[in-house]
Short mmCIF file of N, CA and C in Angstrom, two decimals:
data_model
loop_
_atom_site.label_atom_id
_atom_site.label_comp_id
_atom_site.label_asym_id
_atom_site.label_seq_id
_atom_site.Cartn_x
_atom_site.Cartn_y
_atom_site.Cartn_z
N MET A 107 0.81 -1.19 -0.02
CA MET A 107 0.00 -0.12 0.04
C MET A 107 0.87 1.20 0.00
N ASN A 108 0.60 2.17 -0.92
CA ASN A 108 1.39 3.40 -0.87
C ASN A 108 1.00 4.29 0.25
N ASN A 109 1.84 4.40 1.17
CA ASN A 109 1.48 5.01 2.44
C ASN A 109 0.99 6.68 2.24
N ARG A 110 1.51 7.04 1.15
CA ARG A 110 1.04 8.43 0.97
C ARG A 110 -0.46 8.56 0.63
N ASN A 111 -0.97 7.55 0.12
CA ASN A 111 -2.50 7.39 -0.26
C ASN A 111 -3.16 6.65 0.95
N ASN A 112 -2.74 6.48 2.01
CA ASN A 112 -3.38 5.73 3.05
C ASN A 112 -4.51 6.67 3.61
N GLN A 113 -5.78 5.94 3.52
CA GLN A 113 -6.86 6.68 3.92
C GLN A 113 -6.86 7.20 5.44
N TRP A 114 -6.15 6.33 6.31
CA TRP A 114 -6.05 6.77 7.55
C TRP A 114 -5.27 8.05 7.80
N ASN A 115 -4.38 8.24 7.03
CA ASN A 115 -3.58 9.52 7.06
C ASN A 115 -4.29 10.79 7.01
N ASP A 116 -5.57 10.64 6.36
CA ASP A 116 -6.51 11.87 6.11
C ASP A 116 -7.35 11.99 7.38
N VAL A 117 -7.53 10.97 8.25
CA VAL A 117 -8.50 11.17 9.46
C VAL A 117 -7.83 10.92 10.73
N VAL A 118 -6.44 11.03 10.67
CA VAL A 118 -5.72 10.74 11.95
C VAL A 118 -6.12 11.48 13.21
N SER A 119 -6.37 12.88 13.06
CA SER A 119 -6.67 13.60 14.17
C SER A 119 -8.14 13.28 14.74
N VAL A 120 -9.15 13.00 13.88
CA VAL A 120 -10.42 12.82 14.26
C VAL A 120 -10.29 11.27 14.98
N TYR A 121 -9.69 10.35 14.26
CA TYR A 121 -9.57 8.89 14.76
C TYR A 121 -8.93 8.99 16.09
N SER A 122 -7.74 9.49 16.13
CA SER A 122 -6.87 9.51 17.45
C SER A 122 -7.61 10.10 18.56
N ASP A 123 -8.13 11.40 18.29
CA ASP A 123 -8.83 12.03 19.28
C ASP A 123 -9.99 11.33 19.84
N GLY A 124 -10.70 10.52 19.03
CA GLY A 124 -11.84 9.81 19.27
C GLY A 124 -11.54 8.60 20.12
N GLN A 125 -10.47 8.06 19.76
CA GLN A 125 -9.97 6.83 20.60
C GLN A 125 -9.30 7.02 21.91
N GLY A 126 -8.53 8.23 21.92
CA GLY A 126 -7.79 8.55 23.09
C GLY A 126 -6.94 7.46 23.59
N GLU A 127 -6.89 7.47 25.04
CA GLU A 127 -6.07 6.43 25.62
C GLU A 127 -6.87 5.35 26.29
N THR A 128 -8.33 5.33 25.93
CA THR A 128 -9.11 4.32 26.38
C THR A 128 -10.06 3.72 25.33
N GLY A 129 -10.05 4.21 24.16
CA GLY A 129 -10.99 3.88 23.05
C GLY A 129 -12.13 4.67 23.11
N ASP A 130 -13.15 4.71 22.11
CA ASP A 130 -14.20 5.36 21.97
C ASP A 130 -15.30 4.45 22.88
N PRO A 131 -16.57 4.92 23.07
CA PRO A 131 -17.47 4.09 23.94
C PRO A 131 -17.74 2.73 23.33
N LEU A 132 -17.60 2.62 22.20
CA LEU A 132 -17.95 1.01 21.56
C LEU A 132 -16.69 0.32 22.11
N HIS A 133 -15.54 0.86 21.96
CA HIS A 133 -14.41 -0.05 22.42
C HIS A 133 -14.49 -0.13 24.09
N GLN A 134 -14.60 0.96 24.63
CA GLN A 134 -14.65 0.76 26.07
C GLN A 134 -15.64 -0.20 26.72
N TYR A 135 -16.68 -0.17 26.14
CA TYR A 135 -17.90 -0.95 26.75
C TYR A 135 -18.16 -2.33 26.08
N MET A 136 -17.62 -2.46 24.86
CA MET A 136 -18.00 -3.75 24.13
C MET A 136 -16.82 -4.55 23.72
N ILE A 137 -16.01 -3.72 23.00
CA ILE A 137 -14.84 -4.54 22.30
C ILE A 137 -13.61 -4.81 23.21
N ASP A 138 -13.25 -3.73 23.91
CA ASP A 138 -12.04 -3.85 24.76
C ASP A 138 -12.09 -4.71 26.05
N PRO A 139 -13.32 -4.75 26.62
CA PRO A 139 -13.40 -5.80 27.68
C PRO A 139 -13.20 -7.22 27.28
N GLU A 140 -13.75 -7.49 26.14
CA GLU A 140 -13.66 -8.83 25.40
C GLU A 140 -12.18 -9.14 25.21
N ILE A 141 -11.54 -8.22 24.51
CA ILE A 141 -10.14 -8.39 24.25
C ILE A 141 -9.21 -8.58 25.59
N SER A 142 -9.55 -7.81 26.58
CA SER A 142 -8.87 -7.94 27.85
C SER A 142 -9.04 -9.32 28.39
N GLU A 143 -10.36 -9.89 28.31
CA GLU A 143 -10.50 -11.11 28.87
C GLU A 143 -9.92 -12.20 27.91
N MET A 144 -9.74 -12.09 26.81
CA MET A 144 -9.08 -13.13 25.86
C MET A 144 -7.53 -13.12 26.03
N LEU A 145 -7.13 -11.62 26.39
CA LEU A 145 -5.56 -11.59 26.52
C LEU A 145 -5.30 -12.32 27.93
N GLY A 146 -5.88 -12.12 28.83
CA GLY A 146 -5.54 -12.78 30.24
C GLY A 146 -4.19 -12.00 30.64
N ASN A 147 -3.48 -12.82 31.37
CA ASN A 147 -2.19 -12.29 32.14
C ASN A 147 -1.08 -12.20 30.89
N VAL A 148 -0.71 -10.96 30.58
CA VAL A 148 0.37 -10.81 29.67
C VAL A 148 1.81 -10.62 30.20
N SER A 149 1.92 -10.84 31.54
CA SER A 149 3.14 -10.62 32.14
C SER A 149 4.27 -11.37 31.34
N GLY A 150 5.39 -10.86 31.05
CA GLY A 150 6.51 -11.64 30.39
C GLY A 150 6.26 -11.93 28.89
N LYS A 151 5.21 -11.44 28.47
CA LYS A 151 4.90 -11.83 26.94
C LYS A 151 5.47 -10.68 25.92
N THR A 152 5.66 -11.22 24.70
CA THR A 152 6.06 -10.44 23.60
C THR A 152 4.94 -10.34 22.74
N ILE A 153 4.43 -8.97 22.60
CA ILE A 153 3.19 -8.84 21.82
C ILE A 153 3.31 -8.02 20.67
N LEU A 154 2.55 -8.29 19.60
CA LEU A 154 2.45 -7.42 18.45
C LEU A 154 0.91 -6.99 18.34
N ASP A 155 0.85 -5.68 18.23
CA ASP A 155 -0.34 -4.98 17.90
C ASP A 155 -0.58 -4.64 16.49
N ALA A 156 -1.06 -5.51 15.66
CA ALA A 156 -1.12 -5.33 14.11
C ALA A 156 -2.38 -4.39 13.81
N GLY A 157 -2.00 -3.23 13.53
CA GLY A 157 -2.97 -2.30 13.13
C GLY A 157 -3.30 -1.27 14.32
N CYS A 158 -2.27 -0.87 15.21
CA CYS A 158 -2.18 -0.29 16.38
C CYS A 158 -2.86 1.06 16.50
N GLY A 159 -2.96 1.76 15.25
CA GLY A 159 -3.79 3.11 15.41
C GLY A 159 -2.84 3.91 16.15
N ASN A 160 -3.49 4.65 17.13
CA ASN A 160 -2.75 5.68 17.78
C ASN A 160 -2.05 5.04 19.02
N GLY A 161 -1.96 3.72 19.19
CA GLY A 161 -1.15 3.03 20.03
C GLY A 161 -1.69 2.93 21.48
N TYR A 162 -2.87 3.11 21.63
CA TYR A 162 -3.38 3.01 23.04
C TYR A 162 -3.31 1.45 23.62
N TRP A 163 -3.44 0.50 22.78
CA TRP A 163 -3.41 -0.80 23.27
C TRP A 163 -1.88 -1.13 23.49
N VAL A 164 -1.08 -0.75 22.74
CA VAL A 164 0.42 -0.88 22.84
C VAL A 164 0.76 -0.31 24.26
N ARG A 165 0.56 0.93 24.56
CA ARG A 165 0.80 1.48 25.85
C ARG A 165 0.02 0.66 27.01
N ARG A 166 -1.13 0.37 26.83
CA ARG A 166 -1.87 -0.47 27.85
C ARG A 166 -1.12 -1.91 28.20
N LEU A 167 -0.83 -2.58 27.05
CA LEU A 167 -0.26 -3.93 27.26
C LEU A 167 1.05 -3.88 27.77
N ALA A 168 1.78 -2.61 27.35
CA ALA A 168 3.30 -2.61 27.93
C ALA A 168 3.44 -2.40 29.52
N GLU A 169 2.35 -2.07 30.17
CA GLU A 169 2.29 -1.99 31.61
C GLU A 169 2.68 -3.37 32.16
N GLN A 170 2.38 -4.46 31.57
CA GLN A 170 2.65 -5.83 32.04
C GLN A 170 3.56 -6.56 31.24
N ALA A 171 3.36 -6.52 29.98
CA ALA A 171 4.14 -7.24 28.88
C ALA A 171 5.72 -7.00 28.93
N LYS A 172 6.45 -8.05 28.44
CA LYS A 172 7.84 -7.86 28.34
C LYS A 172 8.28 -6.90 27.21
N LYS A 173 7.55 -7.04 26.14
CA LYS A 173 7.80 -6.04 24.97
C LYS A 173 6.46 -6.01 24.04
N VAL A 174 6.20 -4.81 23.57
CA VAL A 174 5.06 -4.59 22.68
C VAL A 174 5.39 -3.77 21.55
N ILE A 175 5.14 -4.32 20.32
CA ILE A 175 5.46 -3.63 19.05
C ILE A 175 4.05 -3.32 18.46
N GLY A 176 3.91 -1.91 18.07
CA GLY A 176 2.76 -1.56 17.34
C GLY A 176 3.16 -1.38 15.81
N ILE A 177 2.32 -1.99 15.01
CA ILE A 177 2.56 -1.73 13.58
C ILE A 177 1.25 -1.06 12.95
N ASP A 178 1.36 -0.25 11.89
CA ASP A 178 0.22 0.29 11.32
C ASP A 178 0.68 0.72 9.81
N SER A 179 -0.31 0.68 8.83
CA SER A 179 0.03 1.13 7.63
C SER A 179 0.14 2.57 7.44
N SER A 180 -0.50 3.33 8.44
CA SER A 180 -0.58 4.93 8.36
C SER A 180 0.80 5.41 9.06
N SER A 181 1.43 6.20 8.29
CA SER A 181 2.58 6.84 8.87
C SER A 181 2.18 7.93 9.78
N GLU A 182 0.90 8.55 9.61
CA GLU A 182 0.62 9.58 10.52
C GLU A 182 0.18 8.94 11.77
N LEU A 183 -0.61 7.77 11.70
CA LEU A 183 -1.00 7.29 13.11
C LEU A 183 0.31 6.64 13.78
N ILE A 184 1.24 6.30 13.02
CA ILE A 184 2.55 5.93 13.86
C ILE A 184 3.15 7.00 14.43
N LYS A 185 3.23 8.27 13.81
CA LYS A 185 3.63 9.53 14.39
C LYS A 185 3.02 9.68 15.59
N LYS A 186 1.64 9.67 15.36
CA LYS A 186 0.86 9.96 16.49
C LYS A 186 1.04 9.14 17.82
N ALA A 187 1.40 7.67 17.59
CA ALA A 187 1.48 6.74 18.59
C ALA A 187 2.84 7.13 19.19
N LYS A 188 3.99 7.34 18.46
CA LYS A 188 5.18 7.61 18.87
C LYS A 188 5.35 8.97 19.73
N SER A 189 4.46 9.96 19.49
CA SER A 189 4.44 11.11 20.05
C SER A 189 3.80 11.10 21.44
N ALA A 190 3.19 9.84 21.92
CA ALA A 190 2.55 9.82 23.18
C ALA A 190 3.60 9.38 24.14
N LYS A 191 3.24 9.68 25.44
CA LYS A 191 4.00 8.95 26.46
C LYS A 191 4.30 7.38 26.40
N ASN A 192 5.34 6.92 25.96
CA ASN A 192 5.41 5.44 25.78
C ASN A 192 6.42 4.70 26.64
N PRO A 193 6.03 3.72 27.26
CA PRO A 193 6.94 3.03 28.26
C PRO A 193 8.22 2.53 27.29
N SER A 194 9.27 2.19 27.94
CA SER A 194 10.62 1.98 27.20
C SER A 194 10.47 0.50 26.58
N ASN A 195 9.53 -0.26 26.87
CA ASN A 195 9.40 -1.61 26.29
C ASN A 195 8.46 -1.59 25.05
N THR A 196 8.18 -0.43 24.39
CA THR A 196 7.26 -0.34 23.30
C THR A 196 8.23 0.11 22.02
N LYS A 197 7.73 -0.19 20.90
CA LYS A 197 8.23 0.16 19.67
C LYS A 197 7.10 0.35 18.58
N TYR A 198 7.39 1.16 17.72
CA TYR A 198 6.41 1.45 16.58
C TYR A 198 7.06 1.35 15.35
N ARG A 199 6.31 0.86 14.26
CA ARG A 199 6.83 0.92 12.88
C ARG A 199 5.61 0.84 11.97
N ILE A 200 6.10 1.33 10.71
CA ILE A 200 5.08 1.36 9.59
C ILE A 200 5.12 0.00 8.95
N ALA A 201 4.03 -0.72 8.91
CA ALA A 201 4.00 -2.08 8.22
C ALA A 201 2.66 -2.12 7.48
N ASP A 202 2.56 -2.65 6.24
CA ASP A 202 1.43 -3.16 5.53
C ASP A 202 1.33 -4.58 5.59
N LEU A 203 0.02 -5.00 6.12
CA LEU A 203 -0.25 -6.37 6.40
C LEU A 203 -0.64 -6.98 4.97
N SER A 204 -0.50 -6.37 3.98
CA SER A 204 -0.81 -7.23 2.65
C SER A 204 0.75 -7.55 2.02
N LYS A 205 1.76 -7.16 2.75
CA LYS A 205 3.09 -7.55 2.42
C LYS A 205 3.94 -8.14 3.49
N ARG A 206 5.04 -8.66 3.27
CA ARG A 206 5.91 -9.31 4.27
C ARG A 206 6.19 -8.14 5.35
N ILE A 207 5.98 -8.65 6.69
CA ILE A 207 6.25 -7.72 7.80
C ILE A 207 7.67 -7.90 8.17
N ASP A 208 8.36 -7.04 8.44
CA ASP A 208 9.78 -6.97 8.74
C ASP A 208 9.99 -7.30 10.13
N LEU A 209 9.65 -8.48 10.58
CA LEU A 209 9.72 -8.98 12.00
C LEU A 209 10.25 -10.38 11.91
N PRO A 210 11.03 -10.80 13.01
CA PRO A 210 11.59 -12.18 12.85
C PRO A 210 10.46 -13.27 12.94
N ASP A 211 10.97 -14.49 12.47
CA ASP A 211 10.03 -15.54 12.64
C ASP A 211 9.78 -16.04 14.11
N PHE A 212 8.71 -16.60 14.51
CA PHE A 212 8.40 -17.10 15.88
C PHE A 212 8.83 -16.19 16.97
N ASN A 213 8.50 -14.87 16.85
CA ASN A 213 8.93 -13.89 17.69
C ASN A 213 7.72 -13.52 18.82
N PHE A 214 6.51 -13.75 18.51
CA PHE A 214 5.40 -13.24 19.41
C PHE A 214 4.76 -14.28 20.13
N ASP A 215 4.44 -13.89 21.44
CA ASP A 215 3.38 -14.91 22.11
C ASP A 215 1.96 -14.54 21.72
N ILE A 216 1.71 -13.24 21.45
CA ILE A 216 0.41 -12.96 21.12
C ILE A 216 0.41 -11.88 20.13
N ILE A 217 -0.53 -11.88 19.07
CA ILE A 217 -0.67 -11.05 18.05
C ILE A 217 -2.18 -10.47 18.37
N LEU A 218 -2.40 -9.11 18.59
CA LEU A 218 -3.66 -8.52 18.62
C LEU A 218 -3.76 -7.64 17.40
N SER A 219 -5.02 -7.87 16.80
CA SER A 219 -5.50 -7.21 15.59
C SER A 219 -6.85 -6.85 15.73
N SER A 220 -7.10 -5.70 16.34
CA SER A 220 -8.37 -5.16 16.68
C SER A 220 -9.05 -4.31 15.64
N MET A 221 -10.11 -4.68 15.09
CA MET A 221 -10.94 -3.84 14.02
C MET A 221 -10.03 -3.52 12.78
N VAL A 222 -9.22 -4.44 12.38
CA VAL A 222 -8.45 -4.10 11.07
C VAL A 222 -8.75 -5.07 9.95
N PHE A 223 -8.95 -6.43 10.16
CA PHE A 223 -9.11 -7.23 9.00
C PHE A 223 -10.13 -6.85 8.14
N HIS A 224 -11.35 -6.28 8.52
CA HIS A 224 -12.29 -5.95 7.68
C HIS A 224 -11.91 -4.76 6.69
N TYR A 225 -10.96 -4.15 6.89
CA TYR A 225 -10.36 -3.03 5.96
C TYR A 225 -9.33 -3.67 4.98
N LEU A 226 -8.89 -4.88 5.05
CA LEU A 226 -8.00 -5.52 4.13
C LEU A 226 -8.69 -6.09 3.03
N ARG A 227 -8.12 -5.69 1.79
CA ARG A 227 -8.64 -6.24 0.53
C ARG A 227 -8.32 -7.80 0.54
N ASN A 228 -7.31 -8.12 1.17
CA ASN A 228 -6.80 -9.61 1.10
C ASN A 228 -6.17 -10.01 2.46
N ILE A 229 -6.88 -10.93 3.07
CA ILE A 229 -6.37 -11.41 4.37
C ILE A 229 -5.48 -12.46 4.30
N GLU A 230 -5.36 -13.04 3.13
CA GLU A 230 -4.35 -14.25 2.94
C GLU A 230 -2.84 -13.98 3.47
N ASN A 231 -2.28 -12.77 3.05
CA ASN A 231 -0.97 -12.51 3.43
C ASN A 231 -0.77 -12.25 4.88
N ALA A 232 -1.81 -11.48 5.50
CA ALA A 232 -1.68 -11.14 6.85
C ALA A 232 -1.68 -12.38 7.66
N VAL A 233 -2.64 -13.38 7.25
CA VAL A 233 -2.76 -14.78 8.04
C VAL A 233 -1.37 -15.43 7.91
N ALA A 234 -1.01 -15.44 6.76
CA ALA A 234 0.48 -16.10 6.52
C ALA A 234 1.58 -15.48 7.35
N GLU A 235 1.54 -14.16 7.42
CA GLU A 235 2.49 -13.45 8.12
C GLU A 235 2.37 -13.71 9.63
N PHE A 236 1.12 -13.68 10.08
CA PHE A 236 0.98 -13.97 11.47
C PHE A 236 1.40 -15.36 12.05
N LYS A 237 1.15 -16.33 11.02
CA LYS A 237 1.48 -17.68 11.24
C LYS A 237 3.11 -17.71 11.35
N ARG A 238 3.80 -16.86 10.52
CA ARG A 238 5.30 -16.92 10.49
C ARG A 238 5.87 -16.31 11.74
N ILE A 239 5.24 -15.22 12.19
CA ILE A 239 6.10 -14.49 13.25
C ILE A 239 5.48 -14.96 14.62
N LEU A 240 4.44 -15.69 14.57
CA LEU A 240 3.88 -16.19 16.02
C LEU A 240 4.64 -17.45 16.48
N LYS A 241 4.91 -17.43 17.67
CA LYS A 241 5.64 -18.54 18.39
C LYS A 241 4.68 -19.73 18.31
N PRO A 242 5.36 -20.86 18.33
CA PRO A 242 4.49 -22.13 18.52
C PRO A 242 3.60 -21.93 19.81
N LYS A 243 2.35 -22.35 19.56
CA LYS A 243 1.44 -22.22 20.76
C LYS A 243 1.16 -20.88 21.15
N GLY A 244 1.44 -19.87 20.22
CA GLY A 244 1.08 -18.48 20.45
C GLY A 244 -0.25 -18.27 20.03
N ARG A 245 -0.84 -17.13 20.42
CA ARG A 245 -2.42 -16.76 20.17
C ARG A 245 -2.54 -15.51 19.35
N VAL A 246 -3.46 -15.52 18.53
CA VAL A 246 -4.01 -14.44 17.80
C VAL A 246 -5.33 -13.98 18.19
N ILE A 247 -5.39 -12.71 18.67
CA ILE A 247 -6.68 -12.24 18.99
C ILE A 247 -7.16 -11.14 18.04
N LEU A 248 -8.26 -11.40 17.39
CA LEU A 248 -8.59 -10.73 16.18
C LEU A 248 -10.05 -10.44 16.31
N THR A 249 -10.52 -9.04 16.05
CA THR A 249 -11.75 -8.62 16.18
C THR A 249 -12.14 -7.87 14.91
N ILE A 250 -13.31 -8.09 14.29
CA ILE A 250 -13.53 -7.25 13.14
C ILE A 250 -14.98 -6.88 13.42
N GLN A 251 -15.56 -5.94 12.42
CA GLN A 251 -16.80 -5.34 12.50
C GLN A 251 -17.81 -6.30 11.91
N HIS A 252 -19.00 -6.37 12.31
CA HIS A 252 -20.04 -7.07 11.62
C HIS A 252 -20.10 -6.54 10.31
N PRO A 253 -20.32 -7.43 9.15
CA PRO A 253 -20.36 -6.94 7.81
C PRO A 253 -21.37 -5.78 7.55
N ILE A 254 -22.41 -5.87 8.27
CA ILE A 254 -23.50 -4.78 8.01
C ILE A 254 -22.97 -3.32 8.08
N TYR A 255 -21.82 -3.21 9.10
CA TYR A 255 -21.33 -1.83 9.16
C TYR A 255 -20.51 -1.19 7.90
N GLN A 256 -20.14 -2.22 7.16
CA GLN A 256 -19.50 -1.85 5.88
C GLN A 256 -20.20 -1.86 4.66
N TYR A 257 -21.46 -2.48 4.90
CA TYR A 257 -22.33 -2.77 3.80
C TYR A 257 -22.62 -1.52 2.88
N HIS A 258 -22.75 -0.25 3.51
CA HIS A 258 -23.07 0.73 2.63
C HIS A 258 -22.08 1.16 1.66
N PHE A 259 -20.70 1.00 2.19
CA PHE A 259 -19.74 1.20 1.10
C PHE A 259 -19.81 0.16 -0.06
N ARG A 260 -20.03 -1.01 0.26
CA ARG A 260 -20.09 -2.06 -0.70
C ARG A 260 -21.19 -1.67 -1.74
N VAL A 261 -22.43 -1.34 -1.24
CA VAL A 261 -23.59 -0.95 -2.07
C VAL A 261 -23.24 0.23 -2.95
N GLN A 262 -22.51 1.31 -2.36
CA GLN A 262 -22.25 2.44 -3.24
C GLN A 262 -21.14 2.10 -4.26
N SER A 263 -20.27 1.17 -3.88
CA SER A 263 -19.24 0.85 -4.91
C SER A 263 -19.90 0.00 -6.02
N ARG A 264 -20.82 -0.78 -5.71
CA ARG A 264 -21.51 -1.65 -6.58
C ARG A 264 -22.45 -0.96 -7.61
N ALA A 265 -23.03 0.17 -7.10
CA ALA A 265 -23.82 1.07 -7.89
C ALA A 265 -22.96 2.03 -8.64
N GLY A 266 -21.74 2.00 -8.61
CA GLY A 266 -20.83 2.85 -9.35
C GLY A 266 -20.58 4.08 -8.67
N GLY A 267 -20.89 4.24 -7.42
CA GLY A 267 -20.53 5.40 -6.75
C GLY A 267 -19.27 5.29 -5.92
N SER A 268 -18.76 6.41 -5.28
CA SER A 268 -17.49 6.25 -4.52
C SER A 268 -17.76 5.69 -3.24
N PRO A 269 -17.06 4.79 -2.79
CA PRO A 269 -17.17 4.27 -1.50
C PRO A 269 -16.67 5.19 -0.36
N GLY A 270 -16.30 6.38 -0.62
CA GLY A 270 -15.78 7.30 0.37
C GLY A 270 -14.33 7.07 0.55
N SER A 271 -14.11 7.43 1.78
CA SER A 271 -12.39 7.39 2.17
C SER A 271 -11.93 6.10 2.16
N PHE A 272 -12.76 5.10 2.56
CA PHE A 272 -12.22 3.68 2.76
C PHE A 272 -12.56 2.78 1.80
N PRO A 273 -11.63 1.79 1.23
CA PRO A 273 -11.95 1.05 0.15
C PRO A 273 -12.79 -0.04 0.61
N VAL A 274 -13.55 -0.48 -0.40
CA VAL A 274 -14.61 -1.74 -0.04
C VAL A 274 -13.70 -3.06 0.12
N PRO A 275 -13.81 -3.59 1.29
CA PRO A 275 -13.11 -4.75 1.54
C PRO A 275 -13.82 -6.11 1.09
N LEU A 276 -13.65 -6.21 -0.30
CA LEU A 276 -14.40 -7.28 -1.02
C LEU A 276 -14.10 -8.55 -0.40
N GLY A 277 -12.93 -9.00 0.00
CA GLY A 277 -12.58 -10.17 0.53
C GLY A 277 -13.41 -10.52 1.77
N TYR A 278 -13.60 -9.51 2.55
CA TYR A 278 -14.22 -9.75 3.69
C TYR A 278 -15.68 -10.25 3.59
N PHE A 279 -16.26 -9.97 2.39
CA PHE A 279 -17.56 -10.30 2.06
C PHE A 279 -17.50 -11.61 1.20
N ASN A 280 -16.48 -12.09 0.86
CA ASN A 280 -16.54 -13.24 -0.10
C ASN A 280 -16.26 -14.47 0.76
N ARG A 281 -17.23 -15.17 0.93
CA ARG A 281 -17.17 -16.47 1.78
C ARG A 281 -16.18 -17.41 1.10
N LYS A 282 -16.15 -17.42 -0.09
CA LYS A 282 -15.28 -18.40 -0.74
C LYS A 282 -13.82 -17.99 -0.49
N ILE A 283 -13.30 -16.82 -0.38
CA ILE A 283 -11.97 -16.40 -0.12
C ILE A 283 -11.65 -16.72 1.35
N VAL A 284 -12.52 -16.41 2.28
CA VAL A 284 -12.43 -16.92 3.69
C VAL A 284 -12.26 -18.18 3.88
N GLU A 285 -13.08 -19.15 3.24
CA GLU A 285 -13.09 -20.53 3.38
C GLU A 285 -11.81 -21.01 2.84
N GLN A 286 -11.38 -20.47 1.71
CA GLN A 286 -10.14 -21.09 1.07
C GLN A 286 -8.85 -20.87 2.06
N THR A 287 -8.96 -19.63 2.72
CA THR A 287 -7.79 -19.27 3.45
C THR A 287 -7.87 -20.16 4.75
N ILE A 288 -9.02 -20.38 5.36
CA ILE A 288 -9.10 -21.38 6.45
C ILE A 288 -8.68 -22.73 6.18
N MET A 289 -9.17 -23.19 4.92
CA MET A 289 -8.85 -24.57 4.60
C MET A 289 -7.44 -24.78 4.12
N SER A 290 -6.70 -23.68 3.69
CA SER A 290 -5.44 -23.86 3.39
C SER A 290 -4.38 -24.15 4.44
N GLY A 291 -4.89 -24.06 5.61
CA GLY A 291 -4.06 -24.32 6.88
C GLY A 291 -3.27 -23.04 7.34
N LYS A 292 -3.75 -21.97 6.67
CA LYS A 292 -2.98 -20.67 7.16
C LYS A 292 -3.61 -20.15 8.35
N LEU A 293 -4.97 -20.36 8.58
CA LEU A 293 -5.54 -19.92 9.60
C LEU A 293 -6.41 -21.07 10.23
N LYS A 294 -6.44 -21.25 11.44
CA LYS A 294 -7.20 -22.36 12.26
C LYS A 294 -8.14 -21.44 13.19
N VAL A 295 -9.42 -22.25 12.97
CA VAL A 295 -10.52 -21.48 13.79
C VAL A 295 -10.74 -22.40 14.97
#
């Protein structure tokens, strides 16, 4: 993805201000409590936040984890994340989940990717990269929007209109692609 054209760069202030250090109300009351429960005790763990946005999960996890790396395809969100008060066990870098991620094999105990996969045009590379960089017996915690929330973009696109700032995640709605990815062994449910 050409980072200069990254749609998140255009809305970094609105997004980051809305998320703050605790997430917006949807995250605070619905998404993040579930993520916290799935994460459990992260003491001593090495964690990747894939699609870290403004980095609030990175900073939150760094309070207990051994090391937390946040990656995002938006250079502006990474700048925003780096500009916050970050613990010394955190790092941020620009990375595109549709390409090889410049991280070592079998490096992470946990990969968190919250509300990211529904924006990917192709999930296959991200899944393959997660498998490559995750330690054996490591865990991936993944949250996505229900498809209805992106449906209006898809309808606009199919009708010949502009989907707005964000691309239509066609693979997200294509059951065959999802099934092929799962059946290929790249993703285990």
